[in-house]
mmCIF file of C-alpha atoms and ligand atoms in Angstrom:
data_model
loop_
_atom_site.group_PDB
_atom_site.id
_atom_site.type_symbol
_atom_site.label_atom_id
_atom_site.label_comp_id
_atom_site.label_asym_id
_atom_site.label_seq_id
_atom_site.Cartn_x
_atom_site.Cartn_y
_atom_site.Cartn_z
ATOM 1 C CA MET A 1 99.764 83.454 105.921
ATOM 2 C CA ILE A 2 100.808 86.537 108.218
ATOM 3 C CA ASP A 3 97.922 87.768 110.010
ATOM 4 C CA ASN A 4 95.158 87.094 107.271
ATOM 5 C CA ASN A 5 96.846 90.361 105.251
ATOM 6 C CA LEU A 6 94.565 90.485 101.995
ATOM 7 C CA ILE A 7 91.647 92.423 102.227
ATOM 8 C CA ASN A 8 89.135 91.719 98.835
ATOM 9 C CA PHE A 9 86.895 95.185 98.481
ATOM 10 C CA LYS A 10 84.368 95.484 96.913
ATOM 11 C CA VAL A 11 83.747 96.529 93.483
ATOM 12 C CA MET A 12 81.266 99.171 92.808
ATOM 13 C CA GLY A 13 79.862 101.038 89.229
ATOM 14 C CA ASP A 14 77.972 99.669 86.142
ATOM 15 C CA GLU A 15 78.075 99.693 82.288
ATOM 16 C CA ARG A 16 80.747 103.203 81.968
ATOM 17 C CA GLY A 17 83.318 100.897 84.531
ATOM 18 C CA SER A 18 84.513 100.285 87.538
ATOM 19 C CA LEU A 19 85.005 101.881 90.975
ATOM 20 C CA ILE A 20 86.518 100.926 94.547
ATOM 21 C CA PRO A 21 85.341 103.299 97.708
ATOM 22 C CA PHE A 22 87.083 103.220 100.824
ATOM 23 C CA GLU A 23 86.210 104.308 104.156
ATOM 24 C CA GLU A 24 88.464 104.049 106.914
ATOM 25 C CA GLY A 25 86.942 102.064 110.367
ATOM 26 C CA LYS A 26 84.640 101.055 107.838
ATOM 27 C CA ASN A 27 86.400 98.617 105.055
ATOM 28 C CA VAL A 28 89.663 99.779 106.077
ATOM 29 C CA PRO A 29 90.703 98.235 109.111
ATOM 30 C CA PHE A 30 92.087 102.042 110.948
ATOM 31 C CA ASP A 31 91.655 105.659 110.087
ATOM 32 C CA ILE A 32 93.978 106.810 107.706
ATOM 33 C CA LYS A 33 95.506 110.285 108.103
ATOM 34 C CA ARG A 34 98.056 109.726 105.044
ATOM 35 C CA VAL A 35 97.665 108.368 101.373
ATOM 36 C CA PHE A 36 100.896 107.865 99.518
ATOM 37 C CA TYR A 37 102.002 106.218 95.691
ATOM 38 C CA ILE A 38 104.852 104.880 94.575
ATOM 39 C CA TYR A 39 105.414 104.855 90.492
ATOM 40 C CA GLY A 40 108.032 104.337 87.895
ATOM 41 C CA THR A 41 110.036 101.840 90.606
ATOM 42 C CA GLN A 42 113.165 100.980 87.880
ATOM 43 C CA LYS A 43 113.574 97.352 87.183
ATOM 44 C CA ASP A 44 114.986 95.654 90.127
ATOM 45 C CA ILE A 45 114.534 97.379 92.779
ATOM 46 C CA SER A 46 112.895 96.533 95.766
ATOM 47 C CA ARG A 47 111.768 98.894 98.434
ATOM 48 C CA GLY A 48 110.440 99.320 101.386
ATOM 49 C CA GLN A 49 113.152 97.151 103.510
ATOM 50 C CA HIS A 50 111.721 98.303 106.603
ATOM 51 C CA SER A 51 109.508 98.272 109.912
ATOM 52 C CA HIS A 52 107.425 100.066 111.213
ATOM 53 C CA TYR A 53 106.957 100.945 115.216
ATOM 54 C CA ARG A 54 103.272 101.575 115.041
ATOM 55 C CA SER A 55 102.446 103.051 111.544
ATOM 56 C CA LYS A 56 99.508 100.724 109.684
ATOM 57 C CA GLN A 57 99.162 100.194 106.335
ATOM 58 C CA LEU A 58 97.214 98.472 103.455
ATOM 59 C CA LEU A 59 99.100 98.836 100.237
ATOM 60 C CA ILE A 60 97.050 98.268 97.075
ATOM 61 C CA ALA A 61 98.407 97.766 93.346
ATOM 62 C CA ILE A 62 95.857 99.579 91.463
ATOM 63 C CA ASN A 63 96.943 99.883 88.418
ATOM 64 C CA GLY A 64 100.132 97.172 87.387
ATOM 65 C CA SER A 65 101.968 94.141 89.058
ATOM 66 C CA CYS A 66 104.141 94.006 92.194
ATOM 67 C CA LYS A 67 105.667 91.378 95.058
ATOM 68 C CA VAL A 68 105.179 91.985 99.312
ATOM 69 C CA THR A 69 107.155 89.667 101.050
ATOM 70 C CA LEU A 70 106.536 90.702 105.226
ATOM 71 C CA ASP A 71 107.692 88.883 108.164
ATOM 72 C CA ASN A 72 106.840 88.950 111.606
ATOM 73 C CA GLY A 73 109.892 87.892 112.822
ATOM 74 C CA LYS A 74 109.931 84.337 113.190
ATOM 75 C CA LYS A 75 108.104 83.652 109.526
ATOM 76 C CA ARG A 76 107.693 84.707 105.694
ATOM 77 C CA GLU A 77 105.704 85.396 103.435
ATOM 78 C CA THR A 78 104.759 86.854 100.075
ATOM 79 C CA TYR A 79 102.145 87.937 98.688
ATOM 80 C CA THR A 80 101.450 88.941 94.369
ATOM 81 C CA LEU A 81 99.569 92.272 94.426
ATOM 82 C CA ASN A 82 97.941 92.524 90.739
ATOM 83 C CA LYS A 83 94.556 93.458 91.637
ATOM 84 C CA PRO A 84 93.008 97.143 92.432
ATOM 85 C CA ASN A 85 90.494 95.462 94.496
ATOM 86 C CA VAL A 86 92.572 94.058 96.855
ATOM 87 C CA GLY A 87 94.267 94.796 99.977
ATOM 88 C CA LEU A 88 97.165 93.807 101.658
ATOM 89 C CA PHE A 89 96.995 94.659 105.535
ATOM 90 C CA GLN A 90 100.824 95.926 106.802
ATOM 91 C CA ASN A 91 100.747 95.721 110.903
ATOM 92 C CA ALA A 92 103.195 97.478 113.271
ATOM 93 C CA LEU A 93 106.233 95.606 113.370
ATOM 94 C CA ILE A 94 105.856 93.994 110.487
ATOM 95 C CA TRP A 95 108.978 93.967 108.795
ATOM 96 C CA GLY A 96 108.029 94.748 104.417
ATOM 97 C CA GLU A 97 109.813 93.860 101.452
ATOM 98 C CA MET A 98 107.980 95.405 98.004
ATOM 99 C CA HIS A 99 109.521 93.381 94.572
ATOM 100 C CA ASP A 100 109.452 92.602 91.395
ATOM 101 C CA PHE A 101 107.605 95.280 90.137
ATOM 102 C CA SER A 102 105.834 96.006 86.588
ATOM 103 C CA GLN A 103 106.647 99.175 84.744
ATOM 104 C CA ASP A 104 103.486 99.741 85.280
ATOM 105 C CA CYS A 105 102.910 99.113 88.913
ATOM 106 C CA ILE A 106 100.750 102.670 90.964
ATOM 107 C CA LEU A 107 101.414 100.992 94.378
ATOM 108 C CA MET A 108 99.178 102.924 96.806
ATOM 109 C CA VAL A 109 99.645 102.731 100.185
ATOM 110 C CA PHE A 110 97.170 104.558 103.457
ATOM 111 C CA SER A 111 98.458 104.329 106.884
ATOM 112 C CA ASP A 112 97.160 106.023 110.500
ATOM 113 C CA SER A 113 99.732 107.955 110.466
ATOM 114 C CA TYR A 114 101.730 110.468 109.537
ATOM 115 C CA TYR A 115 105.115 110.850 108.470
ATOM 116 C CA ARG A 116 107.942 110.698 110.851
ATOM 117 C CA ASP A 117 110.869 109.460 109.958
ATOM 118 C CA SER A 118 111.593 107.735 114.013
ATOM 119 C CA ASP A 119 108.600 104.813 113.151
ATOM 120 C CA TYR A 120 111.287 103.421 111.319
ATOM 121 C CA ILE A 121 113.126 100.189 111.912
ATOM 122 C CA ARG A 122 115.893 100.650 108.885
ATOM 123 C CA ASP A 123 118.191 97.632 110.628
ATOM 124 C CA TYR A 124 116.729 93.676 110.238
ATOM 125 C CA ASP A 125 118.559 92.662 113.445
ATOM 126 C CA ASP A 126 117.167 95.974 115.391
ATOM 127 C CA PHE A 127 113.809 94.552 114.308
ATOM 128 C CA LEU A 128 114.790 91.543 115.495
ATOM 129 C CA GLU A 129 116.322 92.370 118.609
ATOM 130 C CA ILE A 130 113.116 94.580 118.743
ATOM 131 C CA VAL A 131 109.689 91.524 117.672
ATOM 132 C CA ASN A 132 112.038 89.288 119.981
ATOM 133 C CA TYR A 133 112.845 90.525 122.995
ATOM 134 C CA GLY A 134 110.645 94.415 122.926
ATOM 135 C CA ASP A 135 113.047 97.911 122.668
ATOM 136 C CA ARG A 136 115.339 97.505 125.023
HETATM 137 C C1 LIG B 1 106.590 100.899 102.114
HETATM 138 C C2 LIG B 1 106.302 101.711 100.896
HETATM 139 C C3 LIG B 1 106.079 100.948 99.960
HETATM 140 C C4 LIG B 1 107.770 111.663 102.336
HETATM 141 O O1 LIG B 1 108.539 112.504 102.699
HETATM 142 N N1 LIG B 1 106.566 111.024 103.500
HETATM 143 C C5 LIG B 1 106.601 109.680 103.308
HETATM 144 O O2 LIG B 1 105.187 109.408 103.166
HETATM 145 C C6 LIG B 1 106.752 108.764 102.330
HETATM 146 C C7 LIG B 1 106.649 107.442 102.406
HETATM 147 C C8 LIG B 1 107.904 109.404 102.492
HETATM 148 N N2 LIG B 1 108.801 110.443 102.943
HETATM 149 C C9 LIG B 1 109.944 110.353 101.903
HETATM 150 C C10 LIG B 1 111.537 109.660 102.148
HETATM 151 C C11 LIG B 1 112.338 109.347 101.108
HETATM 152 O O3 LIG B 1 112.931 110.733 100.837
HETATM 153 O O4 LIG B 1 110.143 110.393 100.145
HETATM 154 C C12 LIG B 1 111.838 109.685 100.542
HETATM 155 C C13 LIG B 1 111.433 108.010 100.115
HETATM 156 O O5 LIG B 1 110.986 107.140 101.442
HETATM 157 P P1 LIG B 1 110.860 105.471 100.976
HETATM 158 O O6 LIG B 1 112.736 105.454 101.267
HETATM 159 O O7 LIG B 1 110.543 105.237 102.630
HETATM 160 O O8 LIG B 1 110.410 104.849 99.981
HETATM 161 P P2 LIG B 1 110.197 103.274 99.732
HETATM 162 O O9 LIG B 1 109.577 102.993 99.184
HETATM 163 O O10 LIG B 1 110.912 102.346 100.642
HETATM 164 O O11 LIG B 1 109.310 103.085 101.554
HETATM 165 C C14 LIG B 1 107.618 103.325 101.005
HETATM 166 C C15 LIG B 1 106.853 103.590 102.696
HETATM 167 O O12 LIG B 1 108.367 104.185 103.448
HETATM 168 C C16 LIG B 1 107.319 102.526 102.509
HETATM 169 O O13 LIG B 1 106.425 102.355 104.559
HETATM 170 O O14 LIG B 1 105.256 100.838 102.555
HETATM 171 O O15 LIG B 1 106.211 102.707 99.789
#
């Protein structure tokens, strides 16, 4: 497992149903600057395929399921996300690919950064160079 990435969230609720609170710095391990979710991903489509220079993120399949492959430049690990109370932490400088989406998958993502295209490393060879030798 890459850096012990899975986080189990406490499910609150009662006879009416369930509720999961997310609080920055408490059960979310960073300050939350941005939340987005992706849904309606077509069959056989792979998303992500990039790393971030600085951003950290937490991914939760709040509905349906998908797989996420994380890669630190030395090893890869694939996780199945299929529970709304389990999140996958993706640190900066970790390559991520999201794939095998169920039709009903809603993948919610918390990020510690505002969206900036310049934070993305989209070329895998550049990523390997940066994690292994630094940003020369
Ligand atoms: C990740 C996976 C799960 C914005 O304008 N603001 C945003 O916050 C984001 C994330 C994207 N965009 C725009 C940029 C593109 O024009 O939305 C379009 C699709 O974004 P992207 O190609 O980055 O989508 P994915 O699904 O490949 O990746 C995104 C996140 O970028 C990524 O960090 O983990 O969702």
